[in-house]
Amino acid sequence: MNLTGREVVLGVTGGIAAYKSAEIVSRLRHLGAHVHVIMTKNATEFVSPLTFRTLSANPVVTDTFAAPEYWNVEHVALAKLAEVFVVAPATANILAKMAAGIADDMLSTTLLATKAPILVAPAMNTGMWTAPATRENIRILRERGVRMIGPDSGMLACGDEGAGRMSEPEAIVEEIGRILTGGKDYAGKRVLVTAGATRERLDPVRFLTNDSSGKMGFAIAQAARDRGADVTVVYGSVSVPLPEGVRLIPVESATDLMDTMMKKCPDQDVIIQAAAVADYRPEIRESEKIKKKGGDRLVLSLVQNPDVARAVGEIRKPGQTLVGFAAETEHLYDNARRKLDSKNLDMIVANDVTLPGAGFNTDTNIAALITRDGTEELPIQTKRKLADRILDEIIRLRKKDQSASD
Ligand code: PMT
């Protein structure tokens, strides 16, 4: 990515993630961008303005209206200069101010005045992120076209676990690059993503399931959304917050998933199946809770579920791109290649779910992208980063198909 001479304004607000914004500045500078930092007063409690001044090689504006003496331009000059305006980390407070149009310091004033695309990277405690006021502010900002990246889920600085962690600087810089280079490469594309685990009921209160959290599928949905796609997410049981700005369809079992996919798939351009679907379900679903019977054994009889991905492959329309995942514990490549063919996929994302940092319920993954052109082994990376890599590869495959059919 080359951002030579592009003007990026970075607003830094007061959160522990402020230290990560130093890396955003370094990365942007490395790509050739000019970076101008505005810090709120609270942000200066976390990181010194000198850090940003040194890294950006530009004066840093703090929340006072007294611009630095050597910076002899009007106070909203940065609003005009910005080609993209990034707020990272964005606290609940700045989001509320942006939603309400409050301009009571340099950052909020400049944000209100700018006509540049705005990207916010929220970072806060899970309780604040899920508070009704924040949900409403996010909805308002999205409606106005403010772009969001993250927050990610995981362990937060306050010790809580959940949504609220600022996205990684690398992902934020990639998103800035996409905005600056007109990178809405999925605009006009309909993308369907499956996520989470199916539940196969034994009785009204018990089910068979697996460890899928929904993180991988949701990361893909969010990345596709951020790249301009019209996204539908069909999701089973998940343990992380649902993505915003996408169409959400909940399902429970593999059979439900099958019904939904048969209805929704025909009018999609890209279908990415990251859900962990049970291969078997109980033969009998008891209508009442199973009671302890005499003897110390209960034998369950299981029957095979439909293979949803295979069925989607059988009804594929010309121009569609189908991607599956392979969750393996042995013979990763052989098993994944077999699934690529048997399910009539264009690509399979193979992950060895026994590796630390890969597979179920982790924030990172270690995967290989397998297509009929070959196999690309990828290093460990965040699920969001992998999601973007998968979407890049889909673009490549679609271009190749397009030029073959021209
Ligand atoms: O949700 P996370 O916690 O982030 O975890 C991510 C993940 C480990 C679930 C994800 O990376 C992953 O590997 N998803 C696929 C899980 C799976 O079911 O793999 P599989 O090898 O059993 O199935 C291969 C493909 O066929 C998958 O695309 C699956 O969605 C699909 N399938 C499988 C069985 C079935 N009956 N119907 C299907 O459509």
Coordinates of C-alpha atoms and ligand atoms in Angstrom, one line a residue:
M1 CA 0.0 0.0 0.0
N2 CA 1.4 3.4 -0.9
L3 CA -0.1 6.4 0.9
T4 CA 2.6 8.9 -0.2
G5 CA 1.5 12.5 0.5
R6 CA -2.0 11.5 1.8
E7 CA -3.3 13.6 4.7
V8 CA -4.5 11.6 7.7
V9 CA -5.8 13.3 10.9
L10 CA -5.7 11.1 13.9
G11 CA -7.8 11.9 16.9
V12 CA -6.6 10.2 20.1
T13 CA -9.0 10.1 23.1
G14 CA -8.4 9.1 26.7
G15 CA -8.2 5.3 26.9
I16 CA -5.6 2.8 27.8
A17 CA -5.5 1.9 24.1
A18 CA -4.0 5.3 23.3
Y19 CA -0.5 3.8 23.4
K20 CA -1.4 1.6 20.5
S21 CA -2.2 4.7 18.4
A22 CA 1.5 5.4 18.4
E23 CA 1.9 2.3 16.2
I24 CA -0.8 3.6 13.9
V25 CA 1.2 6.8 13.3
S26 CA 4.4 4.9 12.7
R27 CA 2.8 2.5 10.2
L28 CA 1.1 5.4 8.3
R29 CA 4.3 7.3 8.1
H30 CA 6.1 4.2 6.9
L31 CA 3.5 4.1 4.0
G32 CA 4.3 7.7 3.2
A33 CA 1.2 9.4 4.7
H34 CA 1.3 12.8 6.5
V35 CA -0.2 12.3 9.9
H36 CA -1.6 15.1 12.1
V37 CA -2.6 14.2 15.6
I38 CA -5.2 15.8 17.8
M39 CA -5.3 14.6 21.4
T40 CA -8.0 15.2 24.0
K41 CA -6.9 16.4 27.4
N42 CA -7.6 12.9 28.8
A43 CA -5.5 11.3 26.1
T44 CA -2.5 13.3 27.2
E45 CA -2.8 11.6 30.6
F46 CA -2.2 8.2 28.9
V47 CA 0.5 9.2 26.3
S48 CA 2.6 12.2 26.1
P49 CA 2.0 14.5 23.1
L50 CA 5.8 14.4 22.5
T51 CA 5.4 10.7 21.5
F52 CA 3.0 11.6 18.7
R53 CA 4.9 14.7 17.8
T54 CA 8.1 12.7 17.4
L55 CA 6.5 9.9 15.5
S56 CA 4.4 12.1 13.2
A57 CA 7.1 14.8 12.8
N58 CA 4.2 17.3 13.0
P59 CA 2.9 19.5 15.8
V60 CA 0.4 17.8 18.0
V61 CA -2.8 19.6 18.8
T62 CA -4.2 19.1 22.3
D63 CA -7.7 20.0 23.5
T64 CA -6.9 23.7 23.9
F65 CA -8.0 26.0 21.2
A66 CA -4.5 27.6 21.3
A67 CA -2.9 26.0 18.3
P68 CA 0.9 25.8 18.5
E69 CA 2.5 29.1 17.6
Y70 CA 4.3 27.7 14.6
W71 CA 1.1 26.4 13.2
N72 CA -0.3 29.6 11.8
V73 CA -3.6 28.4 10.4
E74 CA -7.2 28.7 11.4
H75 CA -8.4 26.4 14.2
V76 CA -10.4 24.0 12.0
A77 CA -7.6 23.8 9.3
L78 CA -7.1 20.1 10.0
A79 CA -10.8 19.5 9.3
K80 CA -10.2 20.8 5.8
L81 CA -6.8 19.2 5.3
A82 CA -7.9 15.7 6.3
E83 CA -8.5 13.2 3.5
V84 CA -9.5 10.7 6.2
F85 CA -10.2 11.5 9.9
V86 CA -9.5 8.6 12.2
V87 CA -10.4 8.5 15.9
A88 CA -8.5 5.8 17.7
P89 CA -9.1 4.9 20.4
A90 CA -12.6 6.3 20.3
T91 CA -14.1 6.4 23.8
A92 CA -17.9 6.2 24.6
N93 CA -17.6 9.9 25.4
I94 CA -16.3 11.0 22.0
L95 CA -18.9 8.8 20.2
A96 CA -21.6 10.5 22.3
K97 CA -20.3 13.9 21.4
M98 CA -20.1 13.1 17.7
A99 CA -23.6 11.7 17.7
A100 CA -24.9 14.8 19.5
G101 CA -22.8 17.3 17.5
I102 CA -21.0 18.6 20.6
A103 CA -17.9 20.7 19.9
D104 CA -16.3 21.6 23.2
D105 CA -12.7 20.9 22.5
M106 CA -10.3 20.8 19.6
L107 CA -11.0 17.2 18.6
S108 CA -14.8 17.3 18.7
T109 CA -14.8 20.8 17.0
T110 CA -12.6 19.5 14.2
L111 CA -14.6 16.3 13.8
L112 CA -17.8 18.4 13.5
A113 CA -16.3 20.6 10.9
T114 CA -14.7 18.0 8.7
K115 CA -16.1 16.8 5.4
A116 CA -13.6 13.9 5.2
P117 CA -14.6 10.3 5.7
I118 CA -14.5 9.5 9.4
L119 CA -13.3 6.1 10.8
V120 CA -13.7 5.4 14.4
A121 CA -12.0 2.6 16.4
P122 CA -14.0 2.2 19.6
A123 CA -12.3 1.0 22.7
M124 CA -14.0 0.8 26.1
N125 CA -15.3 -1.5 28.8
T126 CA -17.9 -4.0 27.6
G127 CA -20.5 -2.5 29.8
M128 CA -20.0 0.9 28.2
W129 CA -20.0 -0.6 24.7
T130 CA -23.3 -2.5 25.3
A131 CA -25.0 0.4 27.2
P132 CA -28.2 1.5 25.4
A133 CA -26.8 5.1 25.0
T134 CA -23.7 3.9 23.2
R135 CA -25.7 1.5 21.1
E136 CA -27.9 4.4 20.0
N137 CA -24.9 6.7 19.3
I138 CA -23.3 4.0 17.2
R139 CA -26.5 3.6 15.2
I140 CA -26.7 7.3 14.6
L141 CA -23.1 7.6 13.6
R142 CA -23.4 4.6 11.2
E143 CA -26.5 6.1 9.7
R144 CA -24.5 9.2 9.0
G145 CA -21.9 7.2 7.2
V146 CA -19.2 7.1 9.9
R147 CA -17.1 4.0 9.4
M148 CA -16.3 1.7 12.3
I149 CA -13.6 -0.8 12.9
G150 CA -13.9 -3.1 15.9
P151 CA -14.0 -3.2 18.7
D152 CA -12.5 -6.7 19.1
S153 CA -13.4 -9.0 21.8
G154 CA -11.1 -10.4 24.4
M155 CA -9.5 -9.6 27.7
L156 CA -9.8 -5.9 28.4
A157 CA -7.4 -3.7 30.4
C158 CA -10.0 -3.5 33.3
G159 CA -9.9 -7.3 33.6
D160 CA -13.3 -7.9 32.1
E161 CA -13.6 -10.2 29.1
G162 CA -15.8 -9.2 26.2
A163 CA -16.2 -6.7 23.3
G164 CA -14.4 -3.4 23.7
R165 CA -10.8 -3.9 22.8
M166 CA -9.5 -1.5 20.1
S167 CA -8.8 -3.2 16.8
E168 CA -5.1 -3.9 16.1
P169 CA -3.2 -0.9 14.6
E170 CA -2.4 -3.0 11.5
A171 CA -6.1 -3.6 10.8
I172 CA -6.8 0.1 11.4
V173 CA -4.1 1.2 9.0
E174 CA -5.3 -1.3 6.4
E175 CA -8.8 0.2 6.7
I176 CA -7.4 3.7 6.4
G177 CA -5.6 2.6 3.3
R178 CA -8.8 1.2 1.8
I179 CA -10.7 4.4 2.5
L180 CA -7.9 6.5 0.9
T181 CA -7.5 4.3 -2.1
G182 CA -11.3 4.0 -2.7
G183 CA -11.0 0.5 -1.4
K184 CA -14.7 -0.3 -1.2
D185 CA -13.9 -3.3 -3.4
Y186 CA -17.0 -5.2 -2.3
A187 CA -19.5 -2.4 -3.0
G188 CA -22.5 -3.8 -4.8
K189 CA -21.6 -7.4 -3.8
R190 CA -23.9 -9.6 -1.8
V191 CA -21.9 -11.7 0.7
L192 CA -23.4 -14.4 2.9
V193 CA -21.4 -15.7 5.8
T194 CA -22.2 -18.6 8.2
A195 CA -20.9 -18.4 11.7
G196 CA -21.0 -20.2 15.0
A197 CA -22.1 -23.7 16.1
T198 CA -25.2 -25.7 15.3
R199 CA -27.1 -27.2 18.2
E200 CA -28.6 -30.6 17.7
R201 CA -31.3 -31.2 20.3
L202 CA -31.7 -34.3 22.4
D203 CA -34.6 -33.0 24.3
P204 CA -36.1 -29.6 25.3
V205 CA -33.1 -28.7 27.5
R206 CA -30.1 -30.6 26.1
F207 CA -28.2 -30.5 22.8
L208 CA -25.0 -31.6 21.1
T209 CA -22.8 -28.7 19.9
N210 CA -19.2 -27.6 19.6
D211 CA -16.8 -24.8 20.7
S212 CA -17.4 -22.4 17.8
S213 CA -17.7 -18.8 19.2
G214 CA -18.7 -17.1 16.0
K215 CA -15.5 -15.0 16.0
M216 CA -14.2 -16.2 12.7
G217 CA -17.5 -15.8 10.8
F218 CA -18.2 -12.5 12.4
A219 CA -14.8 -11.1 11.5
I220 CA -15.4 -12.0 7.9
A221 CA -18.8 -10.4 8.0
Q222 CA -17.4 -7.2 9.5
A223 CA -14.6 -7.1 7.0
A224 CA -16.9 -7.6 4.1
R225 CA -19.3 -4.9 5.5
D226 CA -16.4 -2.5 5.9
R227 CA -15.4 -3.1 2.3
G228 CA -18.8 -2.1 1.1
A229 CA -20.6 -5.5 0.8
D230 CA -24.3 -6.1 1.5
V231 CA -23.8 -8.8 4.1
T232 CA -26.1 -11.5 5.4
V233 CA -24.9 -13.5 8.4
V234 CA -26.5 -16.9 9.1
Y235 CA -25.4 -17.8 12.6
G236 CA -25.9 -20.6 15.1
S237 CA -24.9 -20.6 18.7
V238 CA -22.3 -17.9 19.4
S239 CA -20.5 -16.4 22.5
V240 CA -19.5 -13.0 21.2
P241 CA -21.6 -9.9 20.4
L242 CA -23.4 -9.9 17.0
P243 CA -21.9 -7.7 14.3
E244 CA -23.7 -4.5 13.4
G245 CA -24.6 -3.2 10.0
V246 CA -25.3 -6.6 8.5
R247 CA -28.5 -8.7 8.0
L248 CA -28.7 -11.3 10.8
I249 CA -30.5 -14.7 10.5
P250 CA -30.3 -17.0 13.5
V251 CA -30.5 -20.7 13.1
E252 CA -30.2 -23.6 15.5
S253 CA -29.5 -26.9 13.9
A254 CA -27.8 -28.1 10.7
T255 CA -31.3 -28.7 9.2
D256 CA -32.3 -25.1 10.0
L257 CA -29.1 -23.9 8.4
M258 CA -29.8 -26.0 5.3
D259 CA -33.4 -24.6 4.9
T260 CA -32.1 -21.0 5.3
M261 CA -29.1 -21.5 2.9
M262 CA -31.4 -23.0 0.2
K263 CA -33.5 -19.9 0.4
K264 CA -30.8 -17.3 0.7
C265 CA -27.9 -18.6 -1.4
P266 CA -29.3 -18.2 -4.9
D267 CA -29.1 -14.4 -4.9
Q268 CA -25.6 -14.1 -3.3
D269 CA -22.4 -13.3 -5.1
V270 CA -20.1 -14.7 -2.4
I271 CA -20.9 -17.4 0.2
I272 CA -18.4 -18.1 3.0
Q273 CA -19.1 -20.9 5.3
A274 CA -17.2 -20.6 8.6
A275 CA -19.9 -22.2 10.8
A276 CA -19.1 -25.4 12.6
V277 CA -21.9 -27.7 11.5
A278 CA -22.6 -30.9 13.3
D279 CA -22.2 -33.9 11.0
Y280 CA -24.6 -36.0 13.2
R281 CA -27.8 -35.3 15.2
P282 CA -29.7 -37.5 17.6
E283 CA -32.0 -39.9 15.8
I284 CA -34.8 -39.1 18.2
R285 CA -35.5 -35.7 19.6
E286 CA -37.4 -36.4 22.8
S287 CA -40.3 -34.1 23.5
E288 CA -39.9 -34.3 27.2
K289 CA -36.7 -34.1 29.3
I290 CA -34.9 -37.4 29.2
K291 CA -35.1 -39.0 32.6
K292 CA -32.6 -41.2 34.4
K293 CA -33.5 -44.8 33.7
G294 CA -32.4 -48.0 35.3
G295 CA -28.8 -49.0 34.5
D296 CA -25.7 -46.8 34.2
R297 CA -25.7 -46.3 30.4
L298 CA -27.7 -44.3 28.0
V299 CA -27.0 -45.0 24.4
L300 CA -27.6 -42.3 21.9
S301 CA -28.3 -43.1 18.3
L302 CA -27.1 -40.5 15.9
V303 CA -28.1 -40.0 12.2
Q304 CA -26.1 -38.0 9.6
N305 CA -27.0 -34.4 9.0
P306 CA -27.2 -33.0 5.5
D307 CA -24.0 -31.6 4.2
V308 CA -25.0 -27.9 3.8
A309 CA -21.9 -26.8 1.9
R310 CA -22.2 -29.7 -0.5
A311 CA -25.9 -28.8 -1.1
V312 CA -24.9 -25.1 -1.7
G313 CA -22.2 -26.3 -4.1
E314 CA -24.8 -28.4 -6.0
I315 CA -27.1 -25.4 -6.6
R316 CA -24.4 -22.8 -7.3
K317 CA -25.2 -20.1 -9.8
P318 CA -22.7 -18.9 -12.5
G319 CA -20.6 -16.0 -11.1
Q320 CA -20.9 -17.2 -7.5
T321 CA -17.8 -17.7 -5.4
L322 CA -18.1 -20.4 -2.7
V323 CA -15.7 -20.6 0.2
G324 CA -15.7 -23.2 2.9
F325 CA -13.6 -23.9 6.0
A326 CA -12.0 -27.1 7.1
A327 CA -11.5 -27.6 10.8
E328 CA -9.0 -30.5 11.1
T329 CA -7.1 -32.3 13.8
E330 CA -5.0 -34.4 11.4
H331 CA -4.0 -34.6 7.7
L332 CA -4.9 -30.9 7.3
Y333 CA -4.1 -30.5 3.6
D334 CA -5.4 -33.9 2.3
N335 CA -8.7 -33.5 4.2
A336 CA -9.2 -29.9 3.2
R337 CA -8.4 -30.6 -0.5
R338 CA -10.9 -33.4 -0.5
K339 CA -13.6 -31.1 1.0
L340 CA -12.7 -28.4 -1.6
D341 CA -13.6 -30.9 -4.4
S342 CA -16.5 -32.8 -2.7
K343 CA -18.3 -29.5 -1.8
N344 CA -17.6 -27.9 -5.2
L345 CA -15.9 -24.9 -3.5
D346 CA -13.6 -22.3 -5.1
M347 CA -11.5 -22.0 -1.9
I348 CA -11.2 -23.7 1.4
V349 CA -9.7 -22.1 4.5
A350 CA -7.9 -25.0 6.3
N351 CA -7.2 -24.6 10.0
D352 CA -5.5 -27.1 12.2
V353 CA -7.7 -26.6 15.3
T354 CA -5.2 -28.3 17.6
L355 CA -2.6 -25.5 17.3
P356 CA -2.4 -22.9 20.0
G357 CA -3.8 -19.6 18.6
A358 CA -5.9 -21.4 16.0
G359 CA -9.4 -22.6 15.5
F360 CA -12.2 -22.5 18.0
N361 CA -12.8 -19.5 20.3
T362 CA -9.4 -17.8 19.8
D363 CA -8.9 -14.2 18.6
T364 CA -6.3 -15.4 16.2
N365 CA -6.1 -18.2 13.6
I366 CA -3.5 -20.1 11.6
A367 CA -4.8 -21.0 8.2
A368 CA -3.9 -22.0 4.7
L369 CA -5.9 -20.8 1.7
I370 CA -6.4 -23.7 -0.6
T371 CA -7.6 -23.1 -4.2
R372 CA -7.2 -25.0 -7.4
D373 CA -4.2 -22.7 -8.1
G374 CA -2.4 -24.0 -5.0
T375 CA -2.0 -23.6 -1.3
E376 CA -0.9 -20.5 0.6
E377 CA 0.1 -21.1 4.2
L378 CA -0.5 -18.0 6.3
P379 CA 1.1 -17.0 9.6
I380 CA -0.8 -16.6 12.8
Q381 CA -2.8 -13.4 12.6
T382 CA -6.0 -11.9 14.1
K383 CA -9.2 -13.3 12.7
R384 CA -10.0 -9.9 11.3
K385 CA -6.7 -9.8 9.4
L386 CA -7.3 -13.3 8.1
A387 CA -10.8 -12.2 7.1
D388 CA -9.4 -9.4 5.0
R389 CA -6.9 -11.8 3.4
I390 CA -9.7 -14.3 2.5
L391 CA -11.7 -11.4 1.0
D392 CA -8.6 -10.3 -1.0
E393 CA -8.2 -13.8 -2.3
I394 CA -11.9 -14.0 -3.3
I395 CA -11.4 -10.8 -5.3
R396 CA -8.5 -12.4 -7.1
L397 CA -10.4 -15.6 -7.9
R398 CA -13.4 -13.6 -9.2
K399 CA -11.2 -11.4 -11.4
K400 CA -9.6 -14.6 -12.8
D401 CA -13.0 -16.2 -13.5
Q402 CA -14.2 -13.0 -15.1
S403 CA -11.2 -12.7 -17.5
A404 CA -11.6 -16.5 -18.3
S405 CA -15.2 -15.9 -19.3
D406 CA -14.5 -12.7 -21.3
Ligands
PMT1 O1 -16.2 -19.6 15.6 P1 -14.8 -19.6 16.1 O2 -14.7 -19.8 17.5 O3 -14.0 -18.3 15.6 O4 -14.0 -20.8 15.4 C1 -13.7 -20.8 14.0 C2 -13.9 -22.2 13.4 C3 -12.9 -23.1 14.0 C4 -15.3 -22.7 13.6 C5 -13.7 -22.0 11.8 O5 -12.4 -21.5 11.7 C6 -13.9 -23.2 11.1 O6 -12.9 -24.0 10.9 N1 -15.1 -23.5 10.6 C7 -15.5 -24.8 9.9 C8 -15.9 -25.8 11.0 C9 -16.4 -27.1 10.3 O7 -17.5 -27.4 10.5 O8 -15.5 -27.6 9.6 P2 -15.7 -29.0 8.8 O9 -14.3 -29.4 8.3 O10 -16.4 -30.0 9.7 O11 -16.6 -28.7 7.6 C10 -16.2 -28.3 6.3 C11 -17.1 -27.2 5.7 O12 -18.4 -27.8 5.5 C12 -17.3 -26.0 6.6 O13 -17.4 -24.9 5.7 C13 -18.7 -26.3 7.2 O14 -19.4 -25.1 7.4 C14 -19.4 -27.2 6.2 N2 -20.3 -28.2 6.7 C15 -19.9 -29.2 7.5 C16 -20.7 -30.2 7.9 C17 -22.1 -30.2 7.5 N3 -22.9 -31.1 7.8 N4 -22.5 -29.2 6.7 C18 -21.6 -28.2 6.3 O15 -22.0 -27.3 5.5

